[in-house]
PDB file of C-alpha atoms in Angstrom:
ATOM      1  CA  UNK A   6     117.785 105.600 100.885  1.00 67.00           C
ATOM      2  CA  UNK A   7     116.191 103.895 103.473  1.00 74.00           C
ATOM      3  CA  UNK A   8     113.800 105.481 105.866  1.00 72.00           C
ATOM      4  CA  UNK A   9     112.523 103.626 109.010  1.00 76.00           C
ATOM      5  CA  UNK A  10     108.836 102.824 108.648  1.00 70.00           C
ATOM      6  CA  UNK A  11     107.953 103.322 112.725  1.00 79.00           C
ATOM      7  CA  UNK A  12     106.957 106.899 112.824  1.00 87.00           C
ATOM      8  CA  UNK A  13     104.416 106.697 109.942  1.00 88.00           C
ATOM      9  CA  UNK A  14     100.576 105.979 109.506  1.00 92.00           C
ATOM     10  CA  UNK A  15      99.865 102.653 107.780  1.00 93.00           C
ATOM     11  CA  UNK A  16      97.063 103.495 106.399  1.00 94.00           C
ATOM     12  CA  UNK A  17      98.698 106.896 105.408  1.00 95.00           C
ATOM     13  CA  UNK A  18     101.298 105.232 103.183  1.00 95.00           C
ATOM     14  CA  UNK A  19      99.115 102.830 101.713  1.00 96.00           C
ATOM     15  CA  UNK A  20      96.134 105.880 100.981  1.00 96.00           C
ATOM     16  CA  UNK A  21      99.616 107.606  98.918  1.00 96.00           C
ATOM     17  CA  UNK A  22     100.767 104.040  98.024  1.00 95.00           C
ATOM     18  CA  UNK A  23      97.427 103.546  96.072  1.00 96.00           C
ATOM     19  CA  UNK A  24      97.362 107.912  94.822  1.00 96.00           C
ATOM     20  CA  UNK A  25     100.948 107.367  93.562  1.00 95.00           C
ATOM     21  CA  UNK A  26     100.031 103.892  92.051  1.00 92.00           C
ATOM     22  CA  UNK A  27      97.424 105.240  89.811  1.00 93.00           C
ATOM     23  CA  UNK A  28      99.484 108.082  88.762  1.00 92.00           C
ATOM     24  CA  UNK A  29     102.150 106.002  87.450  1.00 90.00           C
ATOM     25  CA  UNK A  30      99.610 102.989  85.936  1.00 86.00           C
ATOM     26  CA  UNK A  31      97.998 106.628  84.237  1.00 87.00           C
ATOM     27  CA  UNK A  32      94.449 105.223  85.956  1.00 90.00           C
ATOM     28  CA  UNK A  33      94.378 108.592  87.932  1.00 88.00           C
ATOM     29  CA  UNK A  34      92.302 108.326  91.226  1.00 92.00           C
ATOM     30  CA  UNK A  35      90.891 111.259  92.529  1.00 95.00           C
ATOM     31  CA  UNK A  36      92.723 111.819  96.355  1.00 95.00           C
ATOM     32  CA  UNK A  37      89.357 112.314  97.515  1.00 95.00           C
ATOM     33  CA  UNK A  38      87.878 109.534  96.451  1.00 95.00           C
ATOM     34  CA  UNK A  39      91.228 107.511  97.896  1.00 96.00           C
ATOM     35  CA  UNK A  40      90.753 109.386 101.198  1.00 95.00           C
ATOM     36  CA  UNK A  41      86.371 108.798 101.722  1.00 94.00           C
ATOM     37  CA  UNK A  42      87.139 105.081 100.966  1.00 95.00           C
ATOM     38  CA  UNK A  43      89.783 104.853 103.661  1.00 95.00           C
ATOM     39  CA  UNK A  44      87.894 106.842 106.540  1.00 94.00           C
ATOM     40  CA  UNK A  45      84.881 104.588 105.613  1.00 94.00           C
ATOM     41  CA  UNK A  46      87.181 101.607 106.048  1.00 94.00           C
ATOM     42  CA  UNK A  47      88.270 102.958 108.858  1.00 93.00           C
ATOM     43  CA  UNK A  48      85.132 104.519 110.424  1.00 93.00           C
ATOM     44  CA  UNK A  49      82.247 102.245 109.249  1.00 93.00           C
ATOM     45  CA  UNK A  50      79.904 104.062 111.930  1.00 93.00           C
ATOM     46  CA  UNK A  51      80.599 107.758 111.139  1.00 90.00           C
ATOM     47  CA  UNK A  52      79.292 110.343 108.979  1.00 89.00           C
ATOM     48  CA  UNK A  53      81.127 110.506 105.599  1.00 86.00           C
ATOM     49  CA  UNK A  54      83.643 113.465 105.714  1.00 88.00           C
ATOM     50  CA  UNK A  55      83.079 117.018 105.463  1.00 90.00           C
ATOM     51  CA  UNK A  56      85.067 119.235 103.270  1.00 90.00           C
ATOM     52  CA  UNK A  57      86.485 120.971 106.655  1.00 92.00           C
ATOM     53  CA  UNK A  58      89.804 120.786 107.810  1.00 93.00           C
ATOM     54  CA  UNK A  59      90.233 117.497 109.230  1.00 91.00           C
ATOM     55  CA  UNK A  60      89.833 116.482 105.558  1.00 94.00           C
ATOM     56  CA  UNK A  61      92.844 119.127 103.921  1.00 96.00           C
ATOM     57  CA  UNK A  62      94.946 118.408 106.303  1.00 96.00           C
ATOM     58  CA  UNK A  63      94.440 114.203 105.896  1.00 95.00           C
ATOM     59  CA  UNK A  64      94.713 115.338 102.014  1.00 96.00           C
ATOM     60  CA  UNK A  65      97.747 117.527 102.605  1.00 97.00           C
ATOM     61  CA  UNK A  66      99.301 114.637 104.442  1.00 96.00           C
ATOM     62  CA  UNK A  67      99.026 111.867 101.746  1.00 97.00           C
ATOM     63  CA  UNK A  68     100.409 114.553  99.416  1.00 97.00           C
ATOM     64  CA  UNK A  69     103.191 114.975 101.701  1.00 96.00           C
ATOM     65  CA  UNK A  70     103.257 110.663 102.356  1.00 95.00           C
ATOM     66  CA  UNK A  71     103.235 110.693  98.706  1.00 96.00           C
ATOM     67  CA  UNK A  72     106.488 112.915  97.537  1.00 96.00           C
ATOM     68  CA  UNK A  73     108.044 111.037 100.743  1.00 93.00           C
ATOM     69  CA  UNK A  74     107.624 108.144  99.174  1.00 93.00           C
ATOM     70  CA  UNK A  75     108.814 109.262  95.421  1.00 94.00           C
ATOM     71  CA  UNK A  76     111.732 110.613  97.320  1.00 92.00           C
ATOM     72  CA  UNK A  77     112.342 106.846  99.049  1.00 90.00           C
ATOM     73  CA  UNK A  78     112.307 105.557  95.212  1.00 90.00           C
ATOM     74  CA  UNK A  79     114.755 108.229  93.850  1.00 90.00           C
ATOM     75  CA  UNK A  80     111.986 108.899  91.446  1.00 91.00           C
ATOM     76  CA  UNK A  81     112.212 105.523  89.868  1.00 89.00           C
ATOM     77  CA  UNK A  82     108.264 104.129  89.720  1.00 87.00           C
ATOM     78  CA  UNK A  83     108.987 102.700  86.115  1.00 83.00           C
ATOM     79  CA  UNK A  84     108.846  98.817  85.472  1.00 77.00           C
ATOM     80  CA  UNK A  85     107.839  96.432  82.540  1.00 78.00           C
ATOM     81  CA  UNK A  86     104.852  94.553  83.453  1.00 75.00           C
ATOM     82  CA  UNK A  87     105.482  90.433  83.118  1.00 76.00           C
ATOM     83  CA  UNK A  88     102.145  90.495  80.605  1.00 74.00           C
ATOM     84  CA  UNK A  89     104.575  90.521  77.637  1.00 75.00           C
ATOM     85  CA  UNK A  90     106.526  87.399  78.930  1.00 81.00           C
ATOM     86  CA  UNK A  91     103.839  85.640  80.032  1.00 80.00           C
ATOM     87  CA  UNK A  92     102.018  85.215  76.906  1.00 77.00           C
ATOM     88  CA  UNK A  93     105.494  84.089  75.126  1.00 80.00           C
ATOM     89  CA  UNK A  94     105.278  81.790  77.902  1.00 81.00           C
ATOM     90  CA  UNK A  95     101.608  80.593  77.608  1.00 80.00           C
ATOM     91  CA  UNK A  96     101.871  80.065  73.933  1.00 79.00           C
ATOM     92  CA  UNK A  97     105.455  77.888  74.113  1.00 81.00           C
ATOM     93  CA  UNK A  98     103.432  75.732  76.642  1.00 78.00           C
ATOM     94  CA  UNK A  99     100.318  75.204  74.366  1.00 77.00           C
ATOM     95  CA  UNK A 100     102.716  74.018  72.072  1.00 80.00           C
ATOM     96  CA  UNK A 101     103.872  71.796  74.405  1.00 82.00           C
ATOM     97  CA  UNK A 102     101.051  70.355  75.983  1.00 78.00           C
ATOM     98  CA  UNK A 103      98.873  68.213  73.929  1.00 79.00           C
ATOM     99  CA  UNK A 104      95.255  69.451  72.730  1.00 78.00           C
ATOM    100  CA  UNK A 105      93.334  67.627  74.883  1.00 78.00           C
ATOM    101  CA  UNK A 106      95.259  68.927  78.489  1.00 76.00           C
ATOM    102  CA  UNK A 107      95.357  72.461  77.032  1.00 74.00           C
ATOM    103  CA  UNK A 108      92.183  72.813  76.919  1.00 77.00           C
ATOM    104  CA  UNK A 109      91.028  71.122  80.269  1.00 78.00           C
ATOM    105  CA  UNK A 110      93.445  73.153  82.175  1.00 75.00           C
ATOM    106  CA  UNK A 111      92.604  76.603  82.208  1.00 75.00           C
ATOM    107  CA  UNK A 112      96.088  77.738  82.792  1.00 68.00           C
ATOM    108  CA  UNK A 113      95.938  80.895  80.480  1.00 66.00           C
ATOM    109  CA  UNK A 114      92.677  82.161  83.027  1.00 68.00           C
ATOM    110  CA  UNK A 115      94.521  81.229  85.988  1.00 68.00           C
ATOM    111  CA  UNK A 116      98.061  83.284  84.919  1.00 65.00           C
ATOM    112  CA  UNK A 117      95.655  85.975  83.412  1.00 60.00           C
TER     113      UNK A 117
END
């Protein structure tokens, strides 16, 4: 399904890109605490926001921004991570490489 990205908020999507990110990486965010970073980001010189209404509905919205996007996905937000590969990969190069390079090129820090 593919949904044209004109009519919505940047900074809406990516405030439920980063909700929905930590719900699937289970490192749950708290909405609020996604939603005072981005209207400090946004608004450097105002006040921090009040627990009126401008701040339900911007928390309603990212909700909504949110199932919008699971929808987009069909519900699929499941993928292997490359850490598994990569350290097959690391250790078949340290065999590879001679002592001496392996250890003067930090190339398991850099891929890390």
């Amino acid at each position: 399904m593919e949904v044209p990205l004109e009519p919505y908020d940047p900074y809406l999507v990516a405030m439920a890109a980063l909700y929905l990110a930590g719900k699937v990486e289970e490192q749950h965010l708290r909405i609020r605490d996604i939603i005072n970073v981005s209207h400090r980001y946004l608004h450097p010189r105002s006040d921090p926001l009040e627990l009126d209404t401008l701040f339900w509905e911007l928390r309603d919205s990212v909700v909504q921004c949110e199932l919008l996007m699971l929808r987009v996905l069909c519900f699929r937000v499941s993928f292997q991570h490359p850490h598994k590969y990569l350290l097959h990969y690391l250790l078949s190069l340290k065999h590879w490489m001679n002592r001496h390079s392996w250890e003067r090129t930090p190339v398991a820090a850099a891929a890390w």
